[in-house]
Short mmCIF file of C-alpha atoms in Angstrom, two decimals:
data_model
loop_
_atom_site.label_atom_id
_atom_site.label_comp_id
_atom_site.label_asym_id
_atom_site.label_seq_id
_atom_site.Cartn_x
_atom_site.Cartn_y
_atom_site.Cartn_z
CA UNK C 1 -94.40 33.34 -66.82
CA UNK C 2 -96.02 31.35 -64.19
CA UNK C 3 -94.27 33.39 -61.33
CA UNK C 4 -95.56 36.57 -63.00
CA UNK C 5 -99.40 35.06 -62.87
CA UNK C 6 -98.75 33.96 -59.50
CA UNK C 7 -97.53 37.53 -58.34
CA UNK C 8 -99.82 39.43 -59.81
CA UNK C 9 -102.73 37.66 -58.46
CA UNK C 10 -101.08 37.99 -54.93
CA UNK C 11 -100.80 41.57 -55.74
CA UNK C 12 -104.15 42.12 -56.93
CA UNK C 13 -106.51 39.79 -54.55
CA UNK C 14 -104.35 40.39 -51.21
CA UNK C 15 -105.54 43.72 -50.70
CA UNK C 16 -109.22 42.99 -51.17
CA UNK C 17 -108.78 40.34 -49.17
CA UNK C 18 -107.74 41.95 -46.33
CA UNK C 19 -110.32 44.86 -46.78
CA UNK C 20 -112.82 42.27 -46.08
CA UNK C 21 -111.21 41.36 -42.59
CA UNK C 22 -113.45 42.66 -40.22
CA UNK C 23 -112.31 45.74 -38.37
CA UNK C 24 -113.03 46.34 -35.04
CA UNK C 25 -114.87 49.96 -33.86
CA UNK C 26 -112.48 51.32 -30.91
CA UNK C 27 -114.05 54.08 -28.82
CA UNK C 28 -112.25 56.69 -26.80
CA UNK C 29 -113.86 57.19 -23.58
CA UNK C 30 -113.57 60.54 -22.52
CA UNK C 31 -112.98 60.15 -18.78
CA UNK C 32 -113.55 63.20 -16.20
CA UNK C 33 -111.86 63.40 -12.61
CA UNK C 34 -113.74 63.51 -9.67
CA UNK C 35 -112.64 63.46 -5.80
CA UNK C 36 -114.05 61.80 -2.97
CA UNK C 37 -116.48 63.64 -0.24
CA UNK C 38 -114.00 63.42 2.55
CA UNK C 39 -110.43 63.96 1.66
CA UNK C 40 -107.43 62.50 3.96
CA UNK C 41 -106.94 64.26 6.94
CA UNK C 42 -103.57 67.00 6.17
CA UNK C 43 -103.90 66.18 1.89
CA UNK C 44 -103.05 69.27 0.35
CA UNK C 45 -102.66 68.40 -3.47
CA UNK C 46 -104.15 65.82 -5.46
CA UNK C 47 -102.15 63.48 -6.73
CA UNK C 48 -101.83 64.01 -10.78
CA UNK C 49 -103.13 61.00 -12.11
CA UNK C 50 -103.04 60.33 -15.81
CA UNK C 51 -105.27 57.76 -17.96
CA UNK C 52 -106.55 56.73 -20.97
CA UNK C 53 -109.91 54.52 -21.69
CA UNK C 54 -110.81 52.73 -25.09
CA UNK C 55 -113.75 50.51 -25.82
CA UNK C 56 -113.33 47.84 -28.96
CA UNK C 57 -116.89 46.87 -30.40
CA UNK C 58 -115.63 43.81 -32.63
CA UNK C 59 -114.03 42.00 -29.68
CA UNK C 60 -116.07 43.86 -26.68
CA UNK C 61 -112.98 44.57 -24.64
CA UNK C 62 -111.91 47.57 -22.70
CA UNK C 63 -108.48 48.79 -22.56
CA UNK C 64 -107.16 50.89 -19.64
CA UNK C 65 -104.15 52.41 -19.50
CA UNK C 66 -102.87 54.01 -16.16
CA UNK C 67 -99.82 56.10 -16.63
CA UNK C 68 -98.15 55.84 -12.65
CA UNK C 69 -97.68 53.45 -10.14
CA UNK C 70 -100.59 52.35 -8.36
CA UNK C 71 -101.71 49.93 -5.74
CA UNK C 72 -104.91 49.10 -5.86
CA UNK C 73 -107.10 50.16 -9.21
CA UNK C 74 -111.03 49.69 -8.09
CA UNK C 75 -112.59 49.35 -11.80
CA UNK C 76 -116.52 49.39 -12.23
CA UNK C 77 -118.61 49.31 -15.40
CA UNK C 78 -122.53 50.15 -14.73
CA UNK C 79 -125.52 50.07 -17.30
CA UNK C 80 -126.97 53.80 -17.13
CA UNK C 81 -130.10 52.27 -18.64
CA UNK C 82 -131.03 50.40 -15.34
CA UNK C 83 -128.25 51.32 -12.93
CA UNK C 84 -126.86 47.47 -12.84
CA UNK C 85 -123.47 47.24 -11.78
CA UNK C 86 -121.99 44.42 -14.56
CA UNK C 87 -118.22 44.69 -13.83
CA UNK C 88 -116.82 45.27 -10.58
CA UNK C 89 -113.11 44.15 -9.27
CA UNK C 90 -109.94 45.35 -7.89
CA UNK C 91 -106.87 45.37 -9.87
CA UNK C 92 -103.38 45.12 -7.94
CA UNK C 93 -101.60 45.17 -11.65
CA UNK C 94 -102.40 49.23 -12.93
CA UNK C 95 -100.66 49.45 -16.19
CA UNK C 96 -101.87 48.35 -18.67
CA UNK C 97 -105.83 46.87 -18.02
CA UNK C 98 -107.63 44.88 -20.51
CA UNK C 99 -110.98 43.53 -19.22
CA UNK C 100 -113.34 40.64 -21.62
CA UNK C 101 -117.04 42.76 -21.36
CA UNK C 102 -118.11 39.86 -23.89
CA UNK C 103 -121.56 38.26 -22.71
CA UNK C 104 -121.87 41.75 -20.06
CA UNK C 105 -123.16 44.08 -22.43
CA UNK C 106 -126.75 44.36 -24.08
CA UNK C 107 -126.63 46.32 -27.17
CA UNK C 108 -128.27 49.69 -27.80
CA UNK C 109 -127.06 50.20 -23.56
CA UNK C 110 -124.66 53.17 -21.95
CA UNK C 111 -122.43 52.65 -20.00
CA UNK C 112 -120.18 54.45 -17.19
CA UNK C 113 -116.54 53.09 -16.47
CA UNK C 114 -115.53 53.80 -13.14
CA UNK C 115 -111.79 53.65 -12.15
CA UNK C 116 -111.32 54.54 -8.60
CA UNK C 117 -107.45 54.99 -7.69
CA UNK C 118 -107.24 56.43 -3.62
CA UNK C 119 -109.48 59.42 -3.02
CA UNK C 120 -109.36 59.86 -7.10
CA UNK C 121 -112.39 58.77 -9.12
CA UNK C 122 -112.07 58.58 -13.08
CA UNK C 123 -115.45 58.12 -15.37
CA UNK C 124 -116.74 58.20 -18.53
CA UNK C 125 -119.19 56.93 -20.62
CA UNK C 126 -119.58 55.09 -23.99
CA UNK C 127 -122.01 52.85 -26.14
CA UNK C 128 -122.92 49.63 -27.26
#
């Protein structure tokens, strides 16, 4: 009888309980390719570069994910608001990217991500 109590109060509070767990906003960024002015001297093709950007409001992190093998990944993250530059750094690891933005970001702000692979420049924008 006891075990029956027990199990339905697991059954019954659990799943309230873990509605209240807070759930953290995630944000696709929508990011647009754009070349540099001066291409390499004898480039025909650009190189088909894949990525995806998301943003997570409850733990203010930014998730990149590069889909290739890359060198050197120049990553940027720039109010629009006042043009300040709040992120910048280069990334020799281009898989999978997770950067901390916590402390970086004012609230009510847009933003532009900037991921700069070669002659290839990958942006988009999102809220906080």
């Amino acid at each position: 009888m006891k075990t029956n109590k027990l199990l339905l109060f697991l059954l019954v509070f659990l799943p309230i309980c873990m509605c209240a767990m807070p759930q953290g906003k995630v944000e696709d960024i929508k990011l647009q390719k754009s070349l540099s002015s001066t291409p390499a001297k004898g480039k025909r093709s650009v190189d088909l570069l894949e990525a995806s950007a998301h943003f997570n409001f409850y733990n203010e992190t930014l998730l990149i994910n590069l889909y290739g093998d890359f060198k050197n990944v120049e990553i940027s993250v720039t109010n629009l608001l006042t043009n300040e530059v709040v992120y910048s750094e280069l990334h020799t690891i281009s898989s999978n990217i997770v950067l901390n933005m916590g402390g970086l970001l004012e609230e009510n702000s847009e933003y532009r991500l900037e991921i700069i692979i070669g002659e290839t420049i990958l942006y988009g924008d999102f809220d906080f």
